[in-house]
Short mmCIF file of C-alpha atoms and ligand atoms in Angstrom, two decimals:
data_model
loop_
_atom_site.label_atom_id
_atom_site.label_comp_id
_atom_site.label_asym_id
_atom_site.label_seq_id
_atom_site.Cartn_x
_atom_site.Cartn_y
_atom_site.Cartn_z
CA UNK A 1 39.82 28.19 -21.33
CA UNK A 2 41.56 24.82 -20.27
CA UNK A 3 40.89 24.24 -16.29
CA UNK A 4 44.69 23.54 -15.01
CA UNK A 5 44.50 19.39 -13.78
CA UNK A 6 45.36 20.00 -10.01
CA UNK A 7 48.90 18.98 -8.79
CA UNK A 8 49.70 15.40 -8.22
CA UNK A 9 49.06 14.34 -4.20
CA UNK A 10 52.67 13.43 -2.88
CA UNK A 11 52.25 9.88 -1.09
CA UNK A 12 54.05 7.43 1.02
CA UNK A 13 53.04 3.81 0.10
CA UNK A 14 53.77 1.63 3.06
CA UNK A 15 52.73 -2.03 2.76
CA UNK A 16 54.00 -5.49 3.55
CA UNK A 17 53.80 -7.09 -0.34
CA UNK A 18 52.09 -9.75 -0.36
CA UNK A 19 49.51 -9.79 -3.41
CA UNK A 20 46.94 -7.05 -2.72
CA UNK A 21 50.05 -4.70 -1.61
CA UNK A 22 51.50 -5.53 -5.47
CA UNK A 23 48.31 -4.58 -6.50
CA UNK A 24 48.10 -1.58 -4.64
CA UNK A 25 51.37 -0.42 -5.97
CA UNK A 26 50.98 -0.61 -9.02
CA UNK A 27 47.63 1.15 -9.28
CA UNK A 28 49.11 4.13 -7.45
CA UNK A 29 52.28 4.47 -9.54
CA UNK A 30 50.16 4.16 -12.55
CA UNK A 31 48.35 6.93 -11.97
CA UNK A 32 49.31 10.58 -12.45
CA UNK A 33 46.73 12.17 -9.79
CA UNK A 34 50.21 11.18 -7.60
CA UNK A 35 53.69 11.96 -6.77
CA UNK A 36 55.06 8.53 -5.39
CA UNK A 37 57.41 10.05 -2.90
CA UNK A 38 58.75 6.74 -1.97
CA UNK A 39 57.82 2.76 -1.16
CA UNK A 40 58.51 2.01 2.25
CA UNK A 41 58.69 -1.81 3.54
CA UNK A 42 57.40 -3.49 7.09
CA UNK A 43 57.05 -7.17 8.10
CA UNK A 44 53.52 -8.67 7.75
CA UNK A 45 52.47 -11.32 5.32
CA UNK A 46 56.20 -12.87 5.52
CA UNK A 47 59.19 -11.66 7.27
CA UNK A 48 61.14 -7.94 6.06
CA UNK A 49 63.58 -8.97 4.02
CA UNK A 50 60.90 -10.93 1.80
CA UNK A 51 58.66 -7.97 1.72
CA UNK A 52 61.08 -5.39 1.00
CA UNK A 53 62.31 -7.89 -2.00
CA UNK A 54 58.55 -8.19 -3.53
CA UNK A 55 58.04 -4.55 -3.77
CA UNK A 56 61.78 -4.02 -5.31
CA UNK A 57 60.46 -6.78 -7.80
CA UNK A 58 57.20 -4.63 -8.30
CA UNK A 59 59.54 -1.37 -8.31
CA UNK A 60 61.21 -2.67 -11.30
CA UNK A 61 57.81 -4.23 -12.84
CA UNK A 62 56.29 -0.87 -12.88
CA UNK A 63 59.19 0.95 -14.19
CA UNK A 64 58.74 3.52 -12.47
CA UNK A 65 62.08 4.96 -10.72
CA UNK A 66 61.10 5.84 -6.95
CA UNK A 67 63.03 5.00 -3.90
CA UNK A 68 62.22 2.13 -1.61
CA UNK A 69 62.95 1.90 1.91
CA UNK A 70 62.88 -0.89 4.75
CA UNK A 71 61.33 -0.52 7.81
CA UNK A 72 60.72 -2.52 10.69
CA UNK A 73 61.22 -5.99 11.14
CA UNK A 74 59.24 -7.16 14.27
CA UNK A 75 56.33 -5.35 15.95
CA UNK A 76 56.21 -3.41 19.11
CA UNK A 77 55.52 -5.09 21.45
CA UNK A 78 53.41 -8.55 20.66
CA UNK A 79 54.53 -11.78 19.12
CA UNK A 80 55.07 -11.42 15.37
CA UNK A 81 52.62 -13.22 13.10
CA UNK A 82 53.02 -14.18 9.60
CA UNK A 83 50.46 -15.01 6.51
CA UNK A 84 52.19 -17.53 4.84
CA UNK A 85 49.31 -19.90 4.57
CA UNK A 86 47.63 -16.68 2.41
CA UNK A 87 50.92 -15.04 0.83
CA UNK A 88 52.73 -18.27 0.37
CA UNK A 89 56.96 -18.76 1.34
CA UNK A 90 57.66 -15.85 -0.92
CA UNK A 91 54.75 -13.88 0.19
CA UNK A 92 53.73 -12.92 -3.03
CA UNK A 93 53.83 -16.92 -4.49
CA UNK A 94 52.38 -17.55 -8.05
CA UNK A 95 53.91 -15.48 -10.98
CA UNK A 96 57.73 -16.09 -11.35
CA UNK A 97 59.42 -13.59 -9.63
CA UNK A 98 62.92 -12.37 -10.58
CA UNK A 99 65.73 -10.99 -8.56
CA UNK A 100 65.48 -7.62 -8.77
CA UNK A 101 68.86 -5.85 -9.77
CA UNK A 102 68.67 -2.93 -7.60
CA UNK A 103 68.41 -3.10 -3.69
CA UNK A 104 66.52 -1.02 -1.39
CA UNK A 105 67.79 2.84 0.06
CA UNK A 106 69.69 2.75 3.11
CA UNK A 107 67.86 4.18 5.81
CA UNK A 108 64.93 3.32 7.85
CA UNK A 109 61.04 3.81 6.54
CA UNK A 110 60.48 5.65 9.68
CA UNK A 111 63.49 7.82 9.14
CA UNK A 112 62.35 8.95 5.53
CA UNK A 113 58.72 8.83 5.75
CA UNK A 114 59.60 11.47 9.02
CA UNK A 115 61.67 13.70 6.81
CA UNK A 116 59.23 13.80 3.59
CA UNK A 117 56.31 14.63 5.79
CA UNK A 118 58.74 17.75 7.27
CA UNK A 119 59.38 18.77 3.77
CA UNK A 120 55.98 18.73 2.93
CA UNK A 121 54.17 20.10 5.58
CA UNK A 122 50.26 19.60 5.63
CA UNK A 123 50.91 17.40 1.53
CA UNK A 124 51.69 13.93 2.21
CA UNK A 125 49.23 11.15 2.64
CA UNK A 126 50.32 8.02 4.25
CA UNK A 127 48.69 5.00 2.55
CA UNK A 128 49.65 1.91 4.70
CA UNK A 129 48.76 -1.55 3.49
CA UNK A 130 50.26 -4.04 6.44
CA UNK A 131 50.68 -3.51 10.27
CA UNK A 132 51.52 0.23 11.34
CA UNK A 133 55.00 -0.17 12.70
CA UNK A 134 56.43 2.22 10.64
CA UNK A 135 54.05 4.69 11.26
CA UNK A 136 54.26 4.28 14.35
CA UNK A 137 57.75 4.52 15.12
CA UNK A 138 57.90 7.81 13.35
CA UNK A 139 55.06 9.54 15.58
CA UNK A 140 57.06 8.68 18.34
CA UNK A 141 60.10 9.45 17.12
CA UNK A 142 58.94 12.34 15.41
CA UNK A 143 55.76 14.09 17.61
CA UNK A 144 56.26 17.05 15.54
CA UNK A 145 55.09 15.43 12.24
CA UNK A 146 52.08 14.17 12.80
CA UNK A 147 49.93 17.35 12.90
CA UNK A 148 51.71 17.72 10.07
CA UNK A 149 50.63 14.92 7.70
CA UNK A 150 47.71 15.36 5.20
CA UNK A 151 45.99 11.96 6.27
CA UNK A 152 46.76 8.64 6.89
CA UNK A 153 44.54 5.75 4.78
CA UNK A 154 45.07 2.25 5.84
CA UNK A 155 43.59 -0.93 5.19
CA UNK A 156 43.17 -2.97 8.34
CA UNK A 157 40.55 -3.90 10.98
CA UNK A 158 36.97 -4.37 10.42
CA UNK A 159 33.91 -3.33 12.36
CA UNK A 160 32.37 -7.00 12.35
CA UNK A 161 34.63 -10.54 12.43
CA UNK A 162 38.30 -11.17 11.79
CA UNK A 163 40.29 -13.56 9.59
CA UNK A 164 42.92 -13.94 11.39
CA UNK A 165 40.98 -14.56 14.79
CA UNK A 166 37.29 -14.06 15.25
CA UNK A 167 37.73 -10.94 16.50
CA UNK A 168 41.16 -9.72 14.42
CA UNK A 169 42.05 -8.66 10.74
CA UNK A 170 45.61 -9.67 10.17
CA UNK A 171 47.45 -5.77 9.62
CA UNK A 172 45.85 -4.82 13.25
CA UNK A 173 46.61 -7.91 14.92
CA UNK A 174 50.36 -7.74 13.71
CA UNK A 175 50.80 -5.02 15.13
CA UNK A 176 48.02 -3.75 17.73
CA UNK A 177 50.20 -1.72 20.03
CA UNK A 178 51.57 0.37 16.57
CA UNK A 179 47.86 0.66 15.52
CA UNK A 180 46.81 2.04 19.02
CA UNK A 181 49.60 4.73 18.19
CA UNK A 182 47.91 5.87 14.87
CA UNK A 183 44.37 5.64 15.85
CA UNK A 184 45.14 7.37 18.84
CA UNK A 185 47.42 10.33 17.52
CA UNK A 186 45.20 12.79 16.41
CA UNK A 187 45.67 12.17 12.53
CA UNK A 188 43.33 12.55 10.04
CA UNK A 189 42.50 8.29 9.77
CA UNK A 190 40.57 6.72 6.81
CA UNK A 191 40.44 2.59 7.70
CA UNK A 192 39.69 -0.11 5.13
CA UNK A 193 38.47 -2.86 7.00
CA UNK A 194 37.05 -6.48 6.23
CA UNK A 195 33.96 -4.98 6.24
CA UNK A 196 34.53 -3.25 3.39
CA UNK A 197 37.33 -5.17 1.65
CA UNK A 198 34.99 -8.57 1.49
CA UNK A 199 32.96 -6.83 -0.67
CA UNK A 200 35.50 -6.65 -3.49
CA UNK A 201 36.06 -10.24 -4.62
CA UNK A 202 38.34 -10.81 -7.48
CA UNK A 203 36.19 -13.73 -9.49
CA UNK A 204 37.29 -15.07 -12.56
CA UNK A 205 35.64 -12.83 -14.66
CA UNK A 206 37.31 -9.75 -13.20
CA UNK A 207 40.71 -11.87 -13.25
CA UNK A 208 40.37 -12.38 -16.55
CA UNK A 209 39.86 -8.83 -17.43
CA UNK A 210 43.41 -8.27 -16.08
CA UNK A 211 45.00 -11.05 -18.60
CA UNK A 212 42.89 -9.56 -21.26
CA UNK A 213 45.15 -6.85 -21.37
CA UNK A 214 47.63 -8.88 -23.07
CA UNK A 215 50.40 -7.18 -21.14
CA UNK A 216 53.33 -8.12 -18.21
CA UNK A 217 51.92 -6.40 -15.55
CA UNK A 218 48.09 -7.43 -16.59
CA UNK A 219 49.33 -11.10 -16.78
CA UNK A 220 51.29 -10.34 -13.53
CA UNK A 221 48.28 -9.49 -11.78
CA UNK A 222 46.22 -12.24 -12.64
CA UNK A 223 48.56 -15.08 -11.73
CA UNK A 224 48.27 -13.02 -8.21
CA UNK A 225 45.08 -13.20 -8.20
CA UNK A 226 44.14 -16.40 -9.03
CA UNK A 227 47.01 -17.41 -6.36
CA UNK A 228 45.49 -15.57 -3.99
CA UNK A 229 42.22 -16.84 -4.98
CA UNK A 230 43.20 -20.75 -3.80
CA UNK A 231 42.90 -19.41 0.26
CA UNK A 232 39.81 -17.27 -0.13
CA UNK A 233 37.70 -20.65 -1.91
CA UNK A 234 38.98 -22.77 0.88
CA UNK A 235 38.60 -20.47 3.63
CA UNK A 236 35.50 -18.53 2.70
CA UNK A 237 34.29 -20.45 0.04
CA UNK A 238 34.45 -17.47 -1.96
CA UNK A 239 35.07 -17.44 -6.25
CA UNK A 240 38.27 -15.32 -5.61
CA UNK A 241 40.14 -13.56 -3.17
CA UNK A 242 39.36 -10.65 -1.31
CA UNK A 243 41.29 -7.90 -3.11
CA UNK A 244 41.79 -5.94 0.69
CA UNK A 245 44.78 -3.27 -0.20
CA UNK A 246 44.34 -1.40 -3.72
CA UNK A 247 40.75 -0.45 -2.47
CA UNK A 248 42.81 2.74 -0.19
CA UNK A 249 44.52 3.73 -3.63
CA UNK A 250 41.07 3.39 -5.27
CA UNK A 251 39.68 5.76 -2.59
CA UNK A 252 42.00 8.66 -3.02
CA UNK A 253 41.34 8.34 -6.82
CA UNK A 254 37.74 7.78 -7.46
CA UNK A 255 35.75 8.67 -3.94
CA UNK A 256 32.29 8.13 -5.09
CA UNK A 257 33.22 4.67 -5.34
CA UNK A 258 33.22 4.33 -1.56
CA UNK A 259 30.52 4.88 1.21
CA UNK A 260 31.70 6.08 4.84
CA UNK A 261 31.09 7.63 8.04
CA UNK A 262 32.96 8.66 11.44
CA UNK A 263 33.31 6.71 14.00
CA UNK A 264 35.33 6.44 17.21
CA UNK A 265 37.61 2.92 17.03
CA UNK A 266 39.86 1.60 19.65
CA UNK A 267 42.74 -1.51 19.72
CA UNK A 268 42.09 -3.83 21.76
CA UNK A 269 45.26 -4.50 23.32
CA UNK A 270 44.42 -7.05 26.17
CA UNK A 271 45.72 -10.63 25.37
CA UNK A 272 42.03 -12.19 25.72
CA UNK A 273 40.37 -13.94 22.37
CA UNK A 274 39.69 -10.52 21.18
CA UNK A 275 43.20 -9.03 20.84
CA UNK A 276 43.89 -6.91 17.87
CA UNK A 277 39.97 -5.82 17.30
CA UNK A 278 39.48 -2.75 16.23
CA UNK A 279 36.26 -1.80 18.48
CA UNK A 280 34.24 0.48 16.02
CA UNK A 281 31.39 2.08 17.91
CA UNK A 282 29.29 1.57 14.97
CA UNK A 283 26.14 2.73 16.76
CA UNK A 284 27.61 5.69 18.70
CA UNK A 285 27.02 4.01 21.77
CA UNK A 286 29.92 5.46 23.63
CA UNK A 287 29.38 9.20 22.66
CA UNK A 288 33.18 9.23 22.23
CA UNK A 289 34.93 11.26 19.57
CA UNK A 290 35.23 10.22 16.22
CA UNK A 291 38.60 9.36 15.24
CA UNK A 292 38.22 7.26 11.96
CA UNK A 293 36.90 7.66 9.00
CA UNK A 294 35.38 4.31 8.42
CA UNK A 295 34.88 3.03 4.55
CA UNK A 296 31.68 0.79 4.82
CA UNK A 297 30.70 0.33 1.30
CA UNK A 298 32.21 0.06 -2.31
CA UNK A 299 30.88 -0.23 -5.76
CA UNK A 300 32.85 -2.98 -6.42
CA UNK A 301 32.01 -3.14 -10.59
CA UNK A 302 33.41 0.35 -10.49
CA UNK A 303 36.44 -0.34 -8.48
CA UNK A 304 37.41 -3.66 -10.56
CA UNK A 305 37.31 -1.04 -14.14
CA UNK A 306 39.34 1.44 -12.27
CA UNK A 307 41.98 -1.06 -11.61
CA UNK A 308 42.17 -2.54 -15.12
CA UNK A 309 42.20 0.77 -16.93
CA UNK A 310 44.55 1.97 -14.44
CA UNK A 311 46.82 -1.30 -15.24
CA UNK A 312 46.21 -1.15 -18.64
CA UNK A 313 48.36 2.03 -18.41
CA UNK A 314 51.40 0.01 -18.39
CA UNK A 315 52.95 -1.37 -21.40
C1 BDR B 1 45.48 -7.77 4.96
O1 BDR B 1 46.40 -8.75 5.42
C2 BDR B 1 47.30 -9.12 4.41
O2 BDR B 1 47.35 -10.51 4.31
C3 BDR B 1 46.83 -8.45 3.14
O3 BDR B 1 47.95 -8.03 2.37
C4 BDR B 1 46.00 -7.29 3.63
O4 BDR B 1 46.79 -6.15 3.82
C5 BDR B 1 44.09 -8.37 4.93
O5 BDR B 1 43.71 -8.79 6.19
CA1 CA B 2 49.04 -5.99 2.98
#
């Protein structure tokens, strides 16, 4: 008797592309343990209308036909931020990039990401790559939705140091206030953070096992990554960059890759030196509730195979 494979997981990929978020997207739309609902856009690593037009170039890249929507340009309430020293002008600078020949869906990210979670009560899964605006804006548009999504995984944050300040990872400092929404709302909250994410470095050996495939998107990925690579040896002095975003997608896919725990995690949303850290009460001090899921280790050997096999998918 053949054991029926379970239905595909309908998700929301929400991201600000920039290199990991190409990454990211392609490993989920490679992969048939999902349903892509849709590709929604936000500000982050450059400004919106570079964003959206990265992941409409990774759209057509992958092949795959799913609708992409904008989202916000700006965040709520603090001064927007941009990683152009990481991303580069284009935000995703290194491979040639051409001009995509279809544009995105009119409509807001908020707007559709609002009405796919009311189609789909209790199904969809919110994986978020950049700062939370969108998700934000739609729990407060939209109360009624939020008891109503599956979970929400997002990379941001970190329970030790920052890169963007001491204190601050860049997607929670671009947008604390949206952040404090999420973390805040009651959903069920799986966060990524630095603390996790440094542990997945993309040296040249793993780079190479992305060319090795000998196809577009494996070539694709490793001019990323060896773009991407030129901040994290000057910053970090690291052999590669930190490959932060596809390790949410990874998650969903292949959990015993991961190591986590609950823990309760606030924004800080005072404008001191630590604005935008995401206080993880690592110890339990507080006795607070536990509103995060927080990913502290990954097997990173196991992660880098996933995503080449995964890639190697594509012609
Ligand atoms: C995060 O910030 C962005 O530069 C990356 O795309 C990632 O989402 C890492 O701090
Ligand atoms: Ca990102």
């Amino acid at each position: 008797m053949t054991v029926p494979a379970p239905a595909p997981r309908p998700v929301i990929l929400d991201g600000d592309p920039g290199h990991d978020d190409a990454i990211s997207f392609l490993l989920a739309l490679a992969s048939p343990e999902f349903r892509v609902l849709g590709l929604t856009t936000v500000f982050g690593n450059v400004g919106l209308e570079r964003t959206t037009r990265n992941a409409l170039i990774v759209r057509e890249l992958s092949g795959v036909d799913v609708p992409l929507y904008a989202g916000a340009d700006c965040p709520l309430v603090a001064r927007r931020i941009s990683a152009e020293a990481v991303h580069g002008k284009s935000g995703m600078d290194g491979p040639e990039l051409p001009t995509p020949t279809r544009g995105a869906e009119a409509g807001h990210a908020a707007r559709f990401i609002t009405q796919q979670v009311r189609a789909r009560p209790g199904e969809v899964t919110l994986v978020a790559t950049g700062p939370l605006t969108n998700l934000a804006l739609a729990f407060r548009f939209a109360p009624d939705i939020v008891p109503l999504v599956r979970a929400v995984v997002w990379m941001g944050g970190s329970t030790d140091t920052g890169n963007w300040t001491p204190a601050a990872e860049f997607n929670a400092l671009a947008d604390p206030h949206a952040a404090h929404i999420v973390f805040t709302s009651g959903v069920p909250l799986t966060m990524f953070g630095l603390n996790v994410t440094h542990q997945a470095i993309a040296h040249p050996a793993r780079v190479q096992a992305f060319r090795d495939l000998g196809t577009r998107v494996g070539e694709f990925a490793a001019v990323l990554l060896e773009f991407f690579a030129e901040h994290h040896r000057e910053r970090y002095g690291w052999d590669g960059g930190a490959l932060h975003d596809p390790v949410t997608v990874a998650w969903l896919l292949r959990p015993e890759l991961f190591v986590s725990r609950p823990m309760h995690v606030i924004l800080d949303l005072t404008n001191g030196p630590c604005a935008g850290r995401t206080v993880a009460d690592v110890w339990n001090v507080t006795g607070q509730p536990k509103n995060v899921e927080v990913v502290t280790g990954v097997d990173a050997d196991g992660f880098f195979a996933l995503l080449v096999e995964r890639l190697g998918r594509y012609s």
